[in-house]
mmCIF file of C-alpha atoms in Angstrom:
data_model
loop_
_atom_site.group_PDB
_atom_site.id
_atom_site.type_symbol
_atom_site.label_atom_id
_atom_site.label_comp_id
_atom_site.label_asym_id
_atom_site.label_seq_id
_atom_site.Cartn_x
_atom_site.Cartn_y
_atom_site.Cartn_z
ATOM 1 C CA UNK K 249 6.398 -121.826 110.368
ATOM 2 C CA UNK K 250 4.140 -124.808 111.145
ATOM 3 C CA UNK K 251 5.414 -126.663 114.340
ATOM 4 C CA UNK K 252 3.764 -129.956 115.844
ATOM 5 C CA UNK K 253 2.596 -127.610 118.127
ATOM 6 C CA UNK K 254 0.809 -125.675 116.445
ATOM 7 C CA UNK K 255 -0.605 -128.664 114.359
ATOM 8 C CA UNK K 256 -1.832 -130.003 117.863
ATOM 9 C CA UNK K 257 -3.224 -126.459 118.738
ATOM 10 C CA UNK K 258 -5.431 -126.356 115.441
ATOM 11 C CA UNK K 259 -6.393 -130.177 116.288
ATOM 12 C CA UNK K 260 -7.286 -129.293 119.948
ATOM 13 C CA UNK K 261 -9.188 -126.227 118.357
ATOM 14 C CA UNK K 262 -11.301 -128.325 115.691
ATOM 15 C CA UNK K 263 -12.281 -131.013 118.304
ATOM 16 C CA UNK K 264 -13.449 -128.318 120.348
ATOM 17 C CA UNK K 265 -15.258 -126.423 117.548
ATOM 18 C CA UNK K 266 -17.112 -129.604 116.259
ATOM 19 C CA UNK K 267 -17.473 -131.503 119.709
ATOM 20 C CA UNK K 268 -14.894 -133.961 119.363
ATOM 21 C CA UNK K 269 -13.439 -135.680 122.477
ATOM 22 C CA UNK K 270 -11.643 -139.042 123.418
ATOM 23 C CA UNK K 271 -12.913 -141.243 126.020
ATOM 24 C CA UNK K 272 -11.364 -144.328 126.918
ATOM 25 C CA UNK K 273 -14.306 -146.051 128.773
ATOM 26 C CA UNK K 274 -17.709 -145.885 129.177
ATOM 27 C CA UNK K 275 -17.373 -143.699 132.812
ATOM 28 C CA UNK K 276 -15.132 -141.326 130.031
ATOM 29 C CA UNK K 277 -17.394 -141.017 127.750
ATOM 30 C CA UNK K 278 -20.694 -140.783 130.276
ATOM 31 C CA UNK K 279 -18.499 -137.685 132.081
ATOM 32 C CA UNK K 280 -18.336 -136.204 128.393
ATOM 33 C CA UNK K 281 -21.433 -136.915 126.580
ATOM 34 C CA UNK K 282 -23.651 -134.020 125.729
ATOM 35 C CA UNK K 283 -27.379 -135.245 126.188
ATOM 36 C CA UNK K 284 -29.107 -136.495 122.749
ATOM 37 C CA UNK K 285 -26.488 -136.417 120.944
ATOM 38 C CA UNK K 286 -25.433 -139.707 118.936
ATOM 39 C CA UNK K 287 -21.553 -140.328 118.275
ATOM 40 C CA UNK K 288 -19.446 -142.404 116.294
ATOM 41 C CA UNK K 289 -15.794 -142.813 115.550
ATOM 42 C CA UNK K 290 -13.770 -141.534 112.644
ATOM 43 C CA UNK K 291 -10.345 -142.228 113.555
ATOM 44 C CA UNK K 292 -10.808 -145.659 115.828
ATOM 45 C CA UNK K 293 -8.665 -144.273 118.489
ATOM 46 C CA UNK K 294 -11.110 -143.238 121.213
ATOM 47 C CA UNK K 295 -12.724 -140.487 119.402
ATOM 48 C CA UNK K 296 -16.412 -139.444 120.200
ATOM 49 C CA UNK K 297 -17.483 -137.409 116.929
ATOM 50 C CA UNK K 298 -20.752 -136.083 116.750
ATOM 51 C CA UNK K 299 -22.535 -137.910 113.922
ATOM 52 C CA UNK K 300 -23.762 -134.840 112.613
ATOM 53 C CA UNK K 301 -20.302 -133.569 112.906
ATOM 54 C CA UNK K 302 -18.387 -137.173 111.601
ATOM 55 C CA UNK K 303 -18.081 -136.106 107.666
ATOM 56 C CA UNK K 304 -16.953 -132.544 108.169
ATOM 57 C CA UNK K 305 -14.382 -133.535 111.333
ATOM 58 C CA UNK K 306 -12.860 -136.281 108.590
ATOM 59 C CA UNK K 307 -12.617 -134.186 105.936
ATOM 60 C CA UNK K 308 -11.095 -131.081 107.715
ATOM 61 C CA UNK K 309 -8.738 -133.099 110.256
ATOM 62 C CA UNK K 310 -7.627 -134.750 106.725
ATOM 63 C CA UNK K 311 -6.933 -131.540 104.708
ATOM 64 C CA UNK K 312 -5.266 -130.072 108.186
ATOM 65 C CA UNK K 313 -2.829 -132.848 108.142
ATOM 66 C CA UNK K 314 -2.326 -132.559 103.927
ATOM 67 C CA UNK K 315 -1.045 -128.788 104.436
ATOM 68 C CA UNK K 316 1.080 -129.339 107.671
ATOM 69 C CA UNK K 317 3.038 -131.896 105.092
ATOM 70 C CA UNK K 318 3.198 -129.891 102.768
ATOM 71 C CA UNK K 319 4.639 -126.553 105.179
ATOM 72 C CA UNK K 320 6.989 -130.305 106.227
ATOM 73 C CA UNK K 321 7.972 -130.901 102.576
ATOM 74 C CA UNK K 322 8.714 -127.138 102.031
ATOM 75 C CA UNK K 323 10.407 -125.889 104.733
ATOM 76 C CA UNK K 324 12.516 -129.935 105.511
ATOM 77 C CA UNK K 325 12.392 -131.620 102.787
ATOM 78 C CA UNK K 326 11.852 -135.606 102.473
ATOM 79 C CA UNK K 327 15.033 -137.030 103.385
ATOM 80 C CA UNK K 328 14.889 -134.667 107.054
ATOM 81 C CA UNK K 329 11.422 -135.654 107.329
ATOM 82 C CA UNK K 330 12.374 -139.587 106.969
ATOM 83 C CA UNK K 331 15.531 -138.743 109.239
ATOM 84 C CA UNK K 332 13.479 -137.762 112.287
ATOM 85 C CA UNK K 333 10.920 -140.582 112.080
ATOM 86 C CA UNK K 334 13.143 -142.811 112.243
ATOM 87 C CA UNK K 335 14.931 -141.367 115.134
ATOM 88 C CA UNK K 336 11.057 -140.699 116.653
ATOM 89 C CA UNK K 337 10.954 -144.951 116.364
ATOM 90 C CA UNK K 338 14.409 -145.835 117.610
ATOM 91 C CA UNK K 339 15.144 -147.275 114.296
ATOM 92 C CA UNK K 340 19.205 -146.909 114.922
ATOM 93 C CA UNK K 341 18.733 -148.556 118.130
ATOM 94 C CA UNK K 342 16.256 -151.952 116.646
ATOM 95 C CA UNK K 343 17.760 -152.049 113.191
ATOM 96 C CA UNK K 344 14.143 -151.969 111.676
ATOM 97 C CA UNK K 345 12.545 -149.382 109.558
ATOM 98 C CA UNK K 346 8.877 -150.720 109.430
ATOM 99 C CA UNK K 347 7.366 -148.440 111.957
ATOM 100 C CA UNK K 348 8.772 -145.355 110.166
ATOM 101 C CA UNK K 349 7.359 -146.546 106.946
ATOM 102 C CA UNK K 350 4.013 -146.962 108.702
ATOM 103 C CA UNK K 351 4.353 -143.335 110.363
ATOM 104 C CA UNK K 352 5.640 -141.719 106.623
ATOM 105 C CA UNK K 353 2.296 -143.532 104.712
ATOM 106 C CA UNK K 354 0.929 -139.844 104.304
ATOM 107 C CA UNK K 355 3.840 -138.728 102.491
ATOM 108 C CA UNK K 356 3.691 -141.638 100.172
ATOM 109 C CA UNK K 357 7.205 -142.623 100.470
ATOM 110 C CA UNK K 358 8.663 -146.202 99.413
ATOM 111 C CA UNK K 359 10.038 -148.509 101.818
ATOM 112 C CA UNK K 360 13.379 -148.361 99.619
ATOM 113 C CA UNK K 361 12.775 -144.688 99.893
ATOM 114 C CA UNK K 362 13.439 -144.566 104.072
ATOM 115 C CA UNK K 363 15.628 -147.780 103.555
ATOM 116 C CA UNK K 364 18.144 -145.308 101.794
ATOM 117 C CA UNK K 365 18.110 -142.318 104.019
ATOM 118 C CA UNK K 366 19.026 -145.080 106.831
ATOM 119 C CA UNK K 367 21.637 -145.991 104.972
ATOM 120 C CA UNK K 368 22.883 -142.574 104.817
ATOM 121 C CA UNK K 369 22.494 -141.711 107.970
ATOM 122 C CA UNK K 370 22.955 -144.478 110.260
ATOM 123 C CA UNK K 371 26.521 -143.526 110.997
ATOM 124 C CA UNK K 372 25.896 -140.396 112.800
ATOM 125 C CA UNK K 373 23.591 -142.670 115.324
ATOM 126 C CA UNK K 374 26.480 -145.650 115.623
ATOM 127 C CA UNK K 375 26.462 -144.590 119.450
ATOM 128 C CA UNK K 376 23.496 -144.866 120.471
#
């Protein structure tokens, strides 16, 4: 079974394997750097890719995500998936469902779509 854990474990391993790391300011990145090599970012959240490295990272971090929802899809199903982000965003304790939309984009669900599991669900979070 395919845990978030293991997803970040195969992450951790293909940064490693194509010299990806995060820096957060230049004394980060400086500490990091391997000498003469450029880098640019892929994912605009403090990654330092290897340009030589930047089409293979994006295409392999994609189709790493693609399978982990699938293994979701298959062993949750949609409406479980939906359920836990929008416990992950608090969205029983604000009343909105935007960021769990924003967090489901990659399993192409519909606004109405999470709207409707919230509906169902809502009542077992009344307390929080």
């Amino acid at each position: 079974m395919t845990t978030s854990a293991n997803i970040n474990e195969m992450q951790t391993a293909l940064f490693k394997e194509l010299g990806v790391f995060f820096a957060f300011s230049n004394k980060q990145f400086e500490e990091q750097r391997q000498p003469g090599v450029d880098y640019c970012t892929v994912l605009d959240a403090g990654d330092c890719v290897p340009k030589s490295n930047a089409a293979e990272f994006a295409q392999r971090l994609s189709s790493l995500h693609k399978e982990f929802r699938k293994k979701q899809l298959t062993e949750k199903g949609i409406e479980k998936i939906i359920e836990e982000e929008l416990v992950n965003h608090e969205c029983f304790y604000t009343g909105e469902i935007d960021d769990a939309v924003e967090a489901l984009a990659g399993y192409e669900v519909t606004y109405d779509a999470v709207e409707d599991v919230y509906r169902k669900v809502a009542h077992k979070y009344e307390h929080w």
